[in-house]
Amino acid sequence: MTDTMCPDAAAFDHPALFYRNLDEYVRGTGRFVRSALAADEPVFVAVPGPRLDALREDLGMDAAAVDFADMTELGRNPGRILAALQGFADQHPGRAARIIGEPIWAGRSPAEILEATRHEALINTAFTDRTATVLCLYDTATLPSSVMDDARRTHPTLIEGSHVRSSPAYVPAEVVCADCDPPLPEPAAVDVELAYTGGRLGEVRERIDAWVRGTGLSPLRRGDFVIAVNEAAANSVAHGGGSGGLRLWTAGCGTAVAEIRDGGRLTDPLAGRRRPSPASSDGGRGLWMIHQLCDLVEVRAHDTGLTLRLHISAA
């Protein structure tokens, strides 16, 4: 088989590796890592914890030359994965970054899978004209077939066993992102609902703080929730037409949920998914902070504006 796992250093490649068991996983990822190390290229691996252990054992002493992250922690919110991948590439200017990611695993909720699929599509936008290979892993034995179908749409190259081929189903990122904008389901019950303008942001923060104290969140996570929701409301005032609407409720396992609706537009699909420059006066810092604090951020663009649904879990 032709070595396409680490392609020409002048190119960007985004292959999906389909594996059926741990042996296929270790063989495919180990080969990718060793090829990169042999070429003196930096390697970052972000996969669920048990997979990290298996790869480390296979690599032996070579594992010391690899940066590892547990994707169940890094990518609990799919919206913050891309910033980590780009951050790693930025640490190695002029070199071909080699990255392994597994953003979807058994147990992900449908909402998480949808946002992870959006992330996979946006990799193609974020890394355009960059020297990198981002290899994404999919466990065909545990994931639904719909996830594989989406992987074929978001990855221009597919690797299955010894076969490497172009994906005939691959489509541009904007097509996939549009498909990731179905209407959000209505909650069973809403605890707080209010409209606000710039002059009422103090009241909004007080209502958020009072409500979240009655949830099962820890004091630390309650603070994160207040900061994230307040930041979203402030963004509505600054960029969403000067006003917005807020709803608060709890979901399964004590998760606190906030929904913010306004008349804004998300003109940059990567907003919040890449670390903003400190020198930028309007670099999406608020949305980036929201992604860092929350366990899930659902984004919906609709005819009348923008909806953000923020989740912070008690677990």
PDB file of C-alpha atoms in Angstrom:
ATOM      1  CA  MET A   1       0.000   0.000   0.000  1.00  0.00           C
ATOM      2  CA  THR A   2       1.251   3.481  -0.820  1.00  0.00           C
ATOM      3  CA  ASP A   3       2.216   5.466   2.272  1.00  0.00           C
ATOM      4  CA  THR A   4      -0.497   8.105   2.368  1.00  0.00           C
ATOM      5  CA  MET A   5      -0.543   8.297   6.146  1.00  0.00           C
ATOM      6  CA  CYS A   6       2.008  11.130   6.068  1.00  0.00           C
ATOM      7  CA  PRO A   7       1.631  12.796   2.647  1.00  0.00           C
ATOM      8  CA  ASP A   8       3.794  15.405   0.993  1.00  0.00           C
ATOM      9  CA  ALA A   9       4.835  18.022   3.552  1.00  0.00           C
ATOM     10  CA  ALA A  10       3.512  20.828   1.324  1.00  0.00           C
ATOM     11  CA  ALA A  11      -0.053  19.512   1.523  1.00  0.00           C
ATOM     12  CA  PHE A  12      -2.953  19.450   3.957  1.00  0.00           C
ATOM     13  CA  ASP A  13      -4.679  16.105   4.314  1.00  0.00           C
ATOM     14  CA  HIS A  14      -7.672  15.086   6.399  1.00  0.00           C
ATOM     15  CA  PRO A  15      -8.204  11.322   6.192  1.00  0.00           C
ATOM     16  CA  ALA A  16     -10.705   9.244   8.172  1.00  0.00           C
ATOM     17  CA  LEU A  17      -9.444   5.903   9.456  1.00  0.00           C
ATOM     18  CA  PHE A  18     -12.194   3.316  10.005  1.00  0.00           C
ATOM     19  CA  TYR A  19     -11.195   0.580  12.442  1.00  0.00           C
ATOM     20  CA  ARG A  20     -13.097  -2.467  13.713  1.00  0.00           C
ATOM     21  CA  ASN A  21     -11.107  -3.481  16.777  1.00  0.00           C
ATOM     22  CA  LEU A  22      -8.198  -2.506  18.994  1.00  0.00           C
ATOM     23  CA  ASP A  23      -5.634  -4.273  16.814  1.00  0.00           C
ATOM     24  CA  GLU A  24      -6.652  -2.262  13.753  1.00  0.00           C
ATOM     25  CA  TYR A  25      -6.645   0.924  15.824  1.00  0.00           C
ATOM     26  CA  VAL A  26      -3.128   0.340  17.167  1.00  0.00           C
ATOM     27  CA  ARG A  27      -1.777  -0.733  13.793  1.00  0.00           C
ATOM     28  CA  GLY A  28      -3.173   2.314  11.972  1.00  0.00           C
ATOM     29  CA  THR A  29      -2.303   4.936  14.574  1.00  0.00           C
ATOM     30  CA  GLY A  30       1.084   3.422  15.386  1.00  0.00           C
ATOM     31  CA  ARG A  31       2.071   3.485  11.749  1.00  0.00           C
ATOM     32  CA  PHE A  32       0.998   7.101  11.397  1.00  0.00           C
ATOM     33  CA  VAL A  33       2.948   8.195  14.474  1.00  0.00           C
ATOM     34  CA  ARG A  34       6.118   6.311  13.561  1.00  0.00           C
ATOM     35  CA  SER A  35       6.091   7.715  10.021  1.00  0.00           C
ATOM     36  CA  ALA A  36       5.811  11.245  11.421  1.00  0.00           C
ATOM     37  CA  LEU A  37       8.576  10.723  13.989  1.00  0.00           C
ATOM     38  CA  ALA A  38      10.861   9.259  11.332  1.00  0.00           C
ATOM     39  CA  ALA A  39      10.365  12.471   9.349  1.00  0.00           C
ATOM     40  CA  ASP A  40      11.056  14.563  12.481  1.00  0.00           C
ATOM     41  CA  GLU A  41       7.524  15.969  12.473  1.00  0.00           C
ATOM     42  CA  PRO A  42       5.639  16.960  15.649  1.00  0.00           C
ATOM     43  CA  VAL A  43       2.769  14.650  16.622  1.00  0.00           C
ATOM     44  CA  PHE A  44      -0.326  15.304  18.728  1.00  0.00           C
ATOM     45  CA  VAL A  45      -2.736  12.491  19.634  1.00  0.00           C
ATOM     46  CA  ALA A  46      -6.159  13.287  21.143  1.00  0.00           C
ATOM     47  CA  VAL A  47      -8.268  10.135  21.597  1.00  0.00           C
ATOM     48  CA  PRO A  48     -10.388   8.675  24.435  1.00  0.00           C
ATOM     49  CA  GLY A  49      -8.321   7.567  27.448  1.00  0.00           C
ATOM     50  CA  PRO A  50      -8.304   3.765  27.015  1.00  0.00           C
ATOM     51  CA  ARG A  51      -7.133   4.184  23.425  1.00  0.00           C
ATOM     52  CA  LEU A  52      -4.269   6.399  24.619  1.00  0.00           C
ATOM     53  CA  ASP A  53      -2.996   3.620  26.874  1.00  0.00           C
ATOM     54  CA  ALA A  54      -3.034   1.069  24.063  1.00  0.00           C
ATOM     55  CA  LEU A  55      -1.144   3.358  21.683  1.00  0.00           C
ATOM     56  CA  ARG A  56       1.425   4.350  24.327  1.00  0.00           C
ATOM     57  CA  GLU A  57       2.129   0.679  25.012  1.00  0.00           C
ATOM     58  CA  ASP A  58       2.566  -0.049  21.314  1.00  0.00           C
ATOM     59  CA  LEU A  59       4.894   2.911  20.769  1.00  0.00           C
ATOM     60  CA  GLY A  60       7.138   2.063  23.706  1.00  0.00           C
ATOM     61  CA  MET A  61       9.969   4.580  24.060  1.00  0.00           C
ATOM     62  CA  ASP A  62       8.709   6.507  21.006  1.00  0.00           C
ATOM     63  CA  ALA A  63       5.704   7.629  23.072  1.00  0.00           C
ATOM     64  CA  ALA A  64       7.937  10.149  24.855  1.00  0.00           C
ATOM     65  CA  ALA A  65       8.189  12.178  21.624  1.00  0.00           C
ATOM     66  CA  VAL A  66       4.392  12.499  21.246  1.00  0.00           C
ATOM     67  CA  ASP A  67       1.976  15.000  22.810  1.00  0.00           C
ATOM     68  CA  PHE A  68      -1.107  13.182  24.152  1.00  0.00           C
ATOM     69  CA  ALA A  69      -4.531  14.370  25.347  1.00  0.00           C
ATOM     70  CA  ASP A  70      -7.584  12.475  26.546  1.00  0.00           C
ATOM     71  CA  MET A  71     -10.307  13.456  24.094  1.00  0.00           C
ATOM     72  CA  THR A  72     -13.068  12.750  26.617  1.00  0.00           C
ATOM     73  CA  GLU A  73     -11.718  15.737  28.567  1.00  0.00           C
ATOM     74  CA  LEU A  74     -10.333  17.952  25.790  1.00  0.00           C
ATOM     75  CA  GLY A  75     -13.296  17.357  23.504  1.00  0.00           C
ATOM     76  CA  ARG A  76     -16.139  16.964  25.955  1.00  0.00           C
ATOM     77  CA  ASN A  77     -17.434  20.078  24.213  1.00  0.00           C
ATOM     78  CA  PRO A  78     -16.692  19.441  20.515  1.00  0.00           C
ATOM     79  CA  GLY A  79     -16.527  23.201  19.964  1.00  0.00           C
ATOM     80  CA  ARG A  80     -13.191  23.503  21.748  1.00  0.00           C
ATOM     81  CA  ILE A  81     -11.294  20.744  19.909  1.00  0.00           C
ATOM     82  CA  LEU A  82     -10.341  22.825  16.897  1.00  0.00           C
ATOM     83  CA  ALA A  83      -8.595  25.495  18.986  1.00  0.00           C
ATOM     84  CA  ALA A  84      -6.413  22.777  20.531  1.00  0.00           C
ATOM     85  CA  LEU A  85      -5.492  21.310  17.141  1.00  0.00           C
ATOM     86  CA  GLN A  86      -4.649  24.703  15.693  1.00  0.00           C
ATOM     87  CA  GLY A  87      -2.762  25.631  18.836  1.00  0.00           C
ATOM     88  CA  PHE A  88      -0.543  22.579  18.455  1.00  0.00           C
ATOM     89  CA  ALA A  89       0.165  23.391  14.811  1.00  0.00           C
ATOM     90  CA  ASP A  90       0.940  27.005  15.746  1.00  0.00           C
ATOM     91  CA  GLN A  91       3.557  25.820  18.240  1.00  0.00           C
ATOM     92  CA  HIS A  92       5.550  24.343  15.350  1.00  0.00           C
ATOM     93  CA  PRO A  93       5.739  27.030  12.635  1.00  0.00           C
ATOM     94  CA  GLY A  94       7.365  25.898   9.420  1.00  0.00           C
ATOM     95  CA  ARG A  95       6.930  22.218  10.259  1.00  0.00           C
ATOM     96  CA  ALA A  96       4.351  19.683   9.114  1.00  0.00           C
ATOM     97  CA  ALA A  97       2.117  19.040  12.110  1.00  0.00           C
ATOM     98  CA  ARG A  98       0.694  15.536  12.365  1.00  0.00           C
ATOM     99  CA  ILE A  99      -2.444  15.133  14.441  1.00  0.00           C
ATOM    100  CA  ILE A 100      -4.677  12.213  15.395  1.00  0.00           C
ATOM    101  CA  GLY A 101      -8.158  12.951  16.701  1.00  0.00           C
ATOM    102  CA  GLU A 102     -11.183  10.864  17.687  1.00  0.00           C
ATOM    103  CA  PRO A 103     -13.998  13.328  18.382  1.00  0.00           C
ATOM    104  CA  ILE A 104     -16.866  10.793  18.291  1.00  0.00           C
ATOM    105  CA  TRP A 105     -16.996   7.702  20.483  1.00  0.00           C
ATOM    106  CA  ALA A 106     -19.646   5.312  21.821  1.00  0.00           C
ATOM    107  CA  GLY A 107     -21.796   7.087  24.396  1.00  0.00           C
ATOM    108  CA  ARG A 108     -21.774  10.512  22.774  1.00  0.00           C
ATOM    109  CA  SER A 109     -25.265  12.051  22.763  1.00  0.00           C
ATOM    110  CA  PRO A 110     -26.939  12.903  19.426  1.00  0.00           C
ATOM    111  CA  ALA A 111     -26.397  16.623  20.157  1.00  0.00           C
ATOM    112  CA  GLU A 112     -22.689  16.037  20.821  1.00  0.00           C
ATOM    113  CA  ILE A 113     -22.338  13.946  17.665  1.00  0.00           C
ATOM    114  CA  LEU A 114     -23.926  16.692  15.577  1.00  0.00           C
ATOM    115  CA  GLU A 115     -21.553  19.348  16.943  1.00  0.00           C
ATOM    116  CA  ALA A 116     -18.587  16.978  16.525  1.00  0.00           C
ATOM    117  CA  THR A 117     -19.622  16.459  12.898  1.00  0.00           C
ATOM    118  CA  ARG A 118     -19.670  20.236  12.454  1.00  0.00           C
ATOM    119  CA  HIS A 119     -16.165  20.297  13.961  1.00  0.00           C
ATOM    120  CA  GLU A 120     -14.946  17.674  11.501  1.00  0.00           C
ATOM    121  CA  ALA A 121     -16.235  19.704   8.557  1.00  0.00           C
ATOM    122  CA  LEU A 122     -14.634  22.906   9.872  1.00  0.00           C
ATOM    123  CA  ILE A 123     -11.203  21.260  10.102  1.00  0.00           C
ATOM    124  CA  ASN A 124     -11.139  21.528   6.316  1.00  0.00           C
ATOM    125  CA  THR A 125     -11.765  25.270   6.554  1.00  0.00           C
ATOM    126  CA  ALA A 126      -9.411  25.961   9.461  1.00  0.00           C
ATOM    127  CA  PHE A 127      -6.418  24.140   7.982  1.00  0.00           C
ATOM    128  CA  THR A 128      -6.724  25.326   4.397  1.00  0.00           C
ATOM    129  CA  ASP A 129      -3.255  26.212   3.071  1.00  0.00           C
ATOM    130  CA  ARG A 130      -1.607  24.874   6.242  1.00  0.00           C
ATOM    131  CA  THR A 131       0.998  22.133   6.302  1.00  0.00           C
ATOM    132  CA  ALA A 132      -0.634  19.417   8.374  1.00  0.00           C
ATOM    133  CA  THR A 133      -2.279  16.027   8.390  1.00  0.00           C
ATOM    134  CA  VAL A 134      -5.263  15.482  10.675  1.00  0.00           C
ATOM    135  CA  LEU A 135      -6.114  11.780  10.893  1.00  0.00           C
ATOM    136  CA  CYS A 136      -9.552  11.138  12.405  1.00  0.00           C
ATOM    137  CA  LEU A 137     -10.570   7.780  13.848  1.00  0.00           C
ATOM    138  CA  TYR A 138     -13.945   6.020  13.698  1.00  0.00           C
ATOM    139  CA  ASP A 139     -14.827   2.800  15.503  1.00  0.00           C
ATOM    140  CA  THR A 140     -17.130   0.993  13.075  1.00  0.00           C
ATOM    141  CA  ALA A 141     -17.971  -1.688  15.652  1.00  0.00           C
ATOM    142  CA  THR A 142     -19.619   0.689  18.134  1.00  0.00           C
ATOM    143  CA  LEU A 143     -20.744   3.782  16.226  1.00  0.00           C
ATOM    144  CA  PRO A 144     -23.996   4.018  14.240  1.00  0.00           C
ATOM    145  CA  SER A 145     -23.806   3.857  10.451  1.00  0.00           C
ATOM    146  CA  SER A 146     -25.012   7.469  10.231  1.00  0.00           C
ATOM    147  CA  VAL A 147     -21.728   8.581  11.847  1.00  0.00           C
ATOM    148  CA  MET A 148     -19.740   6.749   9.161  1.00  0.00           C
ATOM    149  CA  ASP A 149     -21.914   8.356   6.486  1.00  0.00           C
ATOM    150  CA  ASP A 150     -21.082  11.797   7.883  1.00  0.00           C
ATOM    151  CA  ALA A 151     -17.378  10.895   8.126  1.00  0.00           C
ATOM    152  CA  ARG A 152     -17.404  10.167   4.403  1.00  0.00           C
ATOM    153  CA  ARG A 153     -18.872  13.645   3.822  1.00  0.00           C
ATOM    154  CA  THR A 154     -16.350  15.487   6.025  1.00  0.00           C
ATOM    155  CA  HIS A 155     -13.134  13.676   5.005  1.00  0.00           C
ATOM    156  CA  PRO A 156     -11.688  13.836   1.498  1.00  0.00           C
ATOM    157  CA  THR A 157      -9.685  10.627   2.087  1.00  0.00           C
ATOM    158  CA  LEU A 158     -10.837   7.311   3.588  1.00  0.00           C
ATOM    159  CA  ILE A 159      -8.654   4.545   5.049  1.00  0.00           C
ATOM    160  CA  GLU A 160     -10.248   1.141   5.592  1.00  0.00           C
ATOM    161  CA  GLY A 161      -7.835  -1.693   6.339  1.00  0.00           C
ATOM    162  CA  SER A 162      -5.201  -1.642   3.608  1.00  0.00           C
ATOM    163  CA  HIS A 163      -7.373   0.426   1.263  1.00  0.00           C
ATOM    164  CA  VAL A 164      -6.860   4.180   0.844  1.00  0.00           C
ATOM    165  CA  ARG A 165      -9.187   6.057  -1.477  1.00  0.00           C
ATOM    166  CA  SER A 166     -10.799   9.406  -2.127  1.00  0.00           C
ATOM    167  CA  SER A 167     -14.259   9.765  -0.622  1.00  0.00           C
ATOM    168  CA  PRO A 168     -16.921  10.105  -3.329  1.00  0.00           C
ATOM    169  CA  ALA A 169     -19.307  11.532  -0.711  1.00  0.00           C
ATOM    170  CA  TYR A 170     -17.028  14.395   0.391  1.00  0.00           C
ATOM    171  CA  VAL A 171     -18.700  17.838   0.281  1.00  0.00           C
ATOM    172  CA  PRO A 172     -17.595  21.373   1.250  1.00  0.00           C
ATOM    173  CA  ALA A 173     -17.738  22.374   4.902  1.00  0.00           C
ATOM    174  CA  GLU A 174     -20.557  24.869   4.366  1.00  0.00           C
ATOM    175  CA  VAL A 175     -22.839  22.077   3.109  1.00  0.00           C
ATOM    176  CA  VAL A 176     -22.252  19.951   6.199  1.00  0.00           C
ATOM    177  CA  CYS A 177     -22.603  22.949   8.535  1.00  0.00           C
ATOM    178  CA  ALA A 178     -25.956  23.845   6.975  1.00  0.00           C
ATOM    179  CA  ASP A 179     -27.119  20.290   7.638  1.00  0.00           C
ATOM    180  CA  CYS A 180     -26.005  20.710  11.265  1.00  0.00           C
ATOM    181  CA  ASP A 181     -28.597  23.467  11.800  1.00  0.00           C
ATOM    182  CA  PRO A 182     -31.879  21.581  12.391  1.00  0.00           C
ATOM    183  CA  PRO A 183     -34.301  23.194  14.850  1.00  0.00           C
ATOM    184  CA  LEU A 184     -33.395  22.573  18.481  1.00  0.00           C
ATOM    185  CA  PRO A 185     -35.900  20.423  20.410  1.00  0.00           C
ATOM    186  CA  GLU A 186     -38.117  22.237  22.868  1.00  0.00           C
ATOM    187  CA  PRO A 187     -37.422  21.557  26.567  1.00  0.00           C
ATOM    188  CA  ALA A 188     -40.039  19.781  28.660  1.00  0.00           C
ATOM    189  CA  ALA A 189     -40.207  22.784  30.995  1.00  0.00           C
ATOM    190  CA  VAL A 190     -38.524  26.184  31.298  1.00  0.00           C
ATOM    191  CA  ASP A 191     -37.698  27.631  34.723  1.00  0.00           C
ATOM    192  CA  VAL A 192     -36.755  31.192  33.717  1.00  0.00           C
ATOM    193  CA  GLU A 193     -37.623  33.189  30.606  1.00  0.00           C
ATOM    194  CA  LEU A 194     -36.835  36.856  30.127  1.00  0.00           C
ATOM    195  CA  ALA A 195     -36.023  39.450  27.484  1.00  0.00           C
ATOM    196  CA  TYR A 196     -33.168  41.883  27.957  1.00  0.00           C
ATOM    197  CA  THR A 197     -31.399  44.898  26.504  1.00  0.00           C
ATOM    198  CA  GLY A 198     -28.054  46.481  27.289  1.00  0.00           C
ATOM    199  CA  GLY A 199     -29.434  48.289  30.303  1.00  0.00           C
ATOM    200  CA  ARG A 200     -30.646  45.036  31.895  1.00  0.00           C
ATOM    201  CA  LEU A 201     -27.476  42.934  31.791  1.00  0.00           C
ATOM    202  CA  GLY A 202     -26.947  43.390  35.536  1.00  0.00           C
ATOM    203  CA  GLU A 203     -30.436  42.027  36.190  1.00  0.00           C
ATOM    204  CA  VAL A 204     -29.771  39.149  33.812  1.00  0.00           C
ATOM    205  CA  ARG A 205     -26.632  38.168  35.696  1.00  0.00           C
ATOM    206  CA  GLU A 206     -28.478  38.303  39.028  1.00  0.00           C
ATOM    207  CA  ARG A 207     -31.278  36.080  37.679  1.00  0.00           C
ATOM    208  CA  ILE A 208     -28.770  33.583  36.309  1.00  0.00           C
ATOM    209  CA  ASP A 209     -26.853  33.487  39.590  1.00  0.00           C
ATOM    210  CA  ALA A 210     -30.007  33.061  41.690  1.00  0.00           C
ATOM    211  CA  TRP A 211     -31.359  30.289  39.463  1.00  0.00           C
ATOM    212  CA  VAL A 212     -28.165  28.256  39.150  1.00  0.00           C
ATOM    213  CA  ARG A 213     -27.795  28.131  42.948  1.00  0.00           C
ATOM    214  CA  GLY A 214     -30.835  25.858  42.961  1.00  0.00           C
ATOM    215  CA  THR A 215     -29.232  23.329  40.618  1.00  0.00           C
ATOM    216  CA  GLY A 216     -26.875  20.469  41.415  1.00  0.00           C
ATOM    217  CA  LEU A 217     -23.817  22.210  40.032  1.00  0.00           C
ATOM    218  CA  SER A 218     -20.766  22.630  42.240  1.00  0.00           C
ATOM    219  CA  PRO A 219     -19.820  26.203  43.240  1.00  0.00           C
ATOM    220  CA  LEU A 220     -17.024  26.172  40.647  1.00  0.00           C
ATOM    221  CA  ARG A 221     -19.297  25.037  37.845  1.00  0.00           C
ATOM    222  CA  ARG A 222     -22.007  27.475  38.923  1.00  0.00           C
ATOM    223  CA  GLY A 223     -19.462  30.243  38.472  1.00  0.00           C
ATOM    224  CA  ASP A 224     -18.566  28.929  35.021  1.00  0.00           C
ATOM    225  CA  PHE A 225     -22.244  28.857  34.076  1.00  0.00           C
ATOM    226  CA  VAL A 226     -22.855  32.441  35.190  1.00  0.00           C
ATOM    227  CA  ILE A 227     -19.801  33.700  33.295  1.00  0.00           C
ATOM    228  CA  ALA A 228     -20.693  31.802  30.095  1.00  0.00           C
ATOM    229  CA  VAL A 229     -24.354  32.843  30.000  1.00  0.00           C
ATOM    230  CA  ASN A 230     -23.567  36.433  30.912  1.00  0.00           C
ATOM    231  CA  GLU A 231     -20.970  36.528  28.118  1.00  0.00           C
ATOM    232  CA  ALA A 232     -23.546  35.215  25.637  1.00  0.00           C
ATOM    233  CA  ALA A 233     -26.078  37.843  26.726  1.00  0.00           C
ATOM    234  CA  ALA A 234     -23.468  40.597  26.415  1.00  0.00           C
ATOM    235  CA  ASN A 235     -22.668  39.380  22.903  1.00  0.00           C
ATOM    236  CA  SER A 236     -26.363  39.722  22.041  1.00  0.00           C
ATOM    237  CA  VAL A 237     -26.281  43.360  23.049  1.00  0.00           C
ATOM    238  CA  ALA A 238     -22.992  44.072  21.251  1.00  0.00           C
ATOM    239  CA  HIS A 239     -23.488  42.011  18.087  1.00  0.00           C
ATOM    240  CA  GLY A 240     -27.072  40.724  18.035  1.00  0.00           C
ATOM    241  CA  GLY A 241     -29.090  43.865  17.553  1.00  0.00           C
ATOM    242  CA  GLY A 242     -28.913  45.258  21.091  1.00  0.00           C
ATOM    243  CA  SER A 243     -31.326  42.821  22.723  1.00  0.00           C
ATOM    244  CA  GLY A 244     -32.018  39.157  23.237  1.00  0.00           C
ATOM    245  CA  GLY A 245     -34.051  36.489  25.009  1.00  0.00           C
ATOM    246  CA  LEU A 246     -32.873  34.073  27.712  1.00  0.00           C
ATOM    247  CA  ARG A 247     -34.331  30.768  28.889  1.00  0.00           C
ATOM    248  CA  LEU A 248     -32.987  28.547  31.686  1.00  0.00           C
ATOM    249  CA  TRP A 249     -33.841  24.961  32.601  1.00  0.00           C
ATOM    250  CA  THR A 250     -32.325  21.693  33.810  1.00  0.00           C
ATOM    251  CA  ALA A 251     -31.926  18.563  31.709  1.00  0.00           C
ATOM    252  CA  GLY A 252     -30.953  14.968  32.485  1.00  0.00           C
ATOM    253  CA  CYS A 253     -28.369  14.212  35.203  1.00  0.00           C
ATOM    254  CA  GLY A 254     -28.657  17.723  36.615  1.00  0.00           C
ATOM    255  CA  THR A 255     -27.305  19.532  33.570  1.00  0.00           C
ATOM    256  CA  ALA A 256     -27.932  23.284  33.611  1.00  0.00           C
ATOM    257  CA  VAL A 257     -29.022  24.632  30.228  1.00  0.00           C
ATOM    258  CA  ALA A 258     -29.242  28.219  29.001  1.00  0.00           C
ATOM    259  CA  GLU A 259     -30.625  29.294  25.647  1.00  0.00           C
ATOM    260  CA  ILE A 260     -29.869  32.737  24.237  1.00  0.00           C
ATOM    261  CA  ARG A 261     -31.691  34.035  21.162  1.00  0.00           C
ATOM    262  CA  ASP A 262     -30.945  37.266  19.345  1.00  0.00           C
ATOM    263  CA  GLY A 263     -30.953  38.885  15.929  1.00  0.00           C
ATOM    264  CA  GLY A 264     -27.257  38.368  15.260  1.00  0.00           C
ATOM    265  CA  ARG A 265     -25.454  36.597  12.465  1.00  0.00           C
ATOM    266  CA  LEU A 266     -22.442  34.299  12.749  1.00  0.00           C
ATOM    267  CA  THR A 267     -20.518  35.430   9.661  1.00  0.00           C
ATOM    268  CA  ASP A 268     -17.365  33.498  10.576  1.00  0.00           C
ATOM    269  CA  PRO A 269     -18.039  29.731  10.964  1.00  0.00           C
ATOM    270  CA  LEU A 270     -14.791  29.423  12.953  1.00  0.00           C
ATOM    271  CA  ALA A 271     -15.767  32.083  15.507  1.00  0.00           C
ATOM    272  CA  GLY A 272     -15.184  30.728  19.002  1.00  0.00           C
ATOM    273  CA  ARG A 273     -13.387  27.666  17.666  1.00  0.00           C
ATOM    274  CA  ARG A 274      -9.967  29.269  17.387  1.00  0.00           C
ATOM    275  CA  ARG A 275      -8.106  31.132  20.079  1.00  0.00           C
ATOM    276  CA  PRO A 276      -8.573  34.868  19.450  1.00  0.00           C
ATOM    277  CA  SER A 277      -5.608  37.166  19.083  1.00  0.00           C
ATOM    278  CA  PRO A 278      -5.042  39.417  22.123  1.00  0.00           C
ATOM    279  CA  ALA A 279      -4.489  42.294  19.688  1.00  0.00           C
ATOM    280  CA  SER A 280      -7.891  41.890  18.064  1.00  0.00           C
ATOM    281  CA  SER A 281     -10.630  44.338  19.042  1.00  0.00           C
ATOM    282  CA  ASP A 282     -13.361  41.939  17.924  1.00  0.00           C
ATOM    283  CA  GLY A 283     -11.829  38.494  17.687  1.00  0.00           C
ATOM    284  CA  GLY A 284     -14.638  36.333  19.020  1.00  0.00           C
ATOM    285  CA  ARG A 285     -13.217  36.230  22.537  1.00  0.00           C
ATOM    286  CA  GLY A 286     -16.669  35.913  24.126  1.00  0.00           C
ATOM    287  CA  LEU A 287     -17.720  32.893  22.091  1.00  0.00           C
ATOM    288  CA  TRP A 288     -14.291  31.305  22.547  1.00  0.00           C
ATOM    289  CA  MET A 289     -14.639  31.700  26.334  1.00  0.00           C
ATOM    290  CA  ILE A 290     -18.112  30.182  26.209  1.00  0.00           C
ATOM    291  CA  HIS A 291     -16.762  27.112  24.408  1.00  0.00           C
ATOM    292  CA  GLN A 292     -13.980  26.735  26.972  1.00  0.00           C
ATOM    293  CA  LEU A 293     -16.376  26.870  29.942  1.00  0.00           C
ATOM    294  CA  CYS A 294     -19.263  24.737  28.695  1.00  0.00           C
ATOM    295  CA  ASP A 295     -19.611  20.974  28.271  1.00  0.00           C
ATOM    296  CA  LEU A 296     -21.649  21.471  25.100  1.00  0.00           C
ATOM    297  CA  VAL A 297     -22.483  24.502  22.975  1.00  0.00           C
ATOM    298  CA  GLU A 298     -25.197  24.093  20.353  1.00  0.00           C
ATOM    299  CA  VAL A 299     -25.234  26.794  17.688  1.00  0.00           C
ATOM    300  CA  ARG A 300     -28.152  27.385  15.336  1.00  0.00           C
ATOM    301  CA  ALA A 301     -28.385  30.009  12.608  1.00  0.00           C
ATOM    302  CA  HIS A 302     -31.943  30.762  11.492  1.00  0.00           C
ATOM    303  CA  ASP A 303     -33.777  33.312   9.383  1.00  0.00           C
ATOM    304  CA  THR A 304     -34.347  35.736  12.246  1.00  0.00           C
ATOM    305  CA  GLY A 305     -30.983  35.442  13.987  1.00  0.00           C
ATOM    306  CA  LEU A 306     -28.857  33.169  16.131  1.00  0.00           C
ATOM    307  CA  THR A 307     -29.505  30.726  18.955  1.00  0.00           C
ATOM    308  CA  LEU A 308     -26.919  29.439  21.417  1.00  0.00           C
ATOM    309  CA  ARG A 309     -27.785  26.617  23.799  1.00  0.00           C
ATOM    310  CA  LEU A 310     -25.199  26.204  26.563  1.00  0.00           C
ATOM    311  CA  HIS A 311     -24.892  23.068  28.709  1.00  0.00           C
ATOM    312  CA  ILE A 312     -22.886  22.563  31.910  1.00  0.00           C
ATOM    313  CA  SER A 313     -23.181  19.178  33.555  1.00  0.00           C
ATOM    314  CA  ALA A 314     -23.269  18.445  37.276  1.00  0.00           C
ATOM    315  CA  ALA A 315     -21.206  15.266  36.680  1.00  0.00           C
TER     316      ALA A 315
END
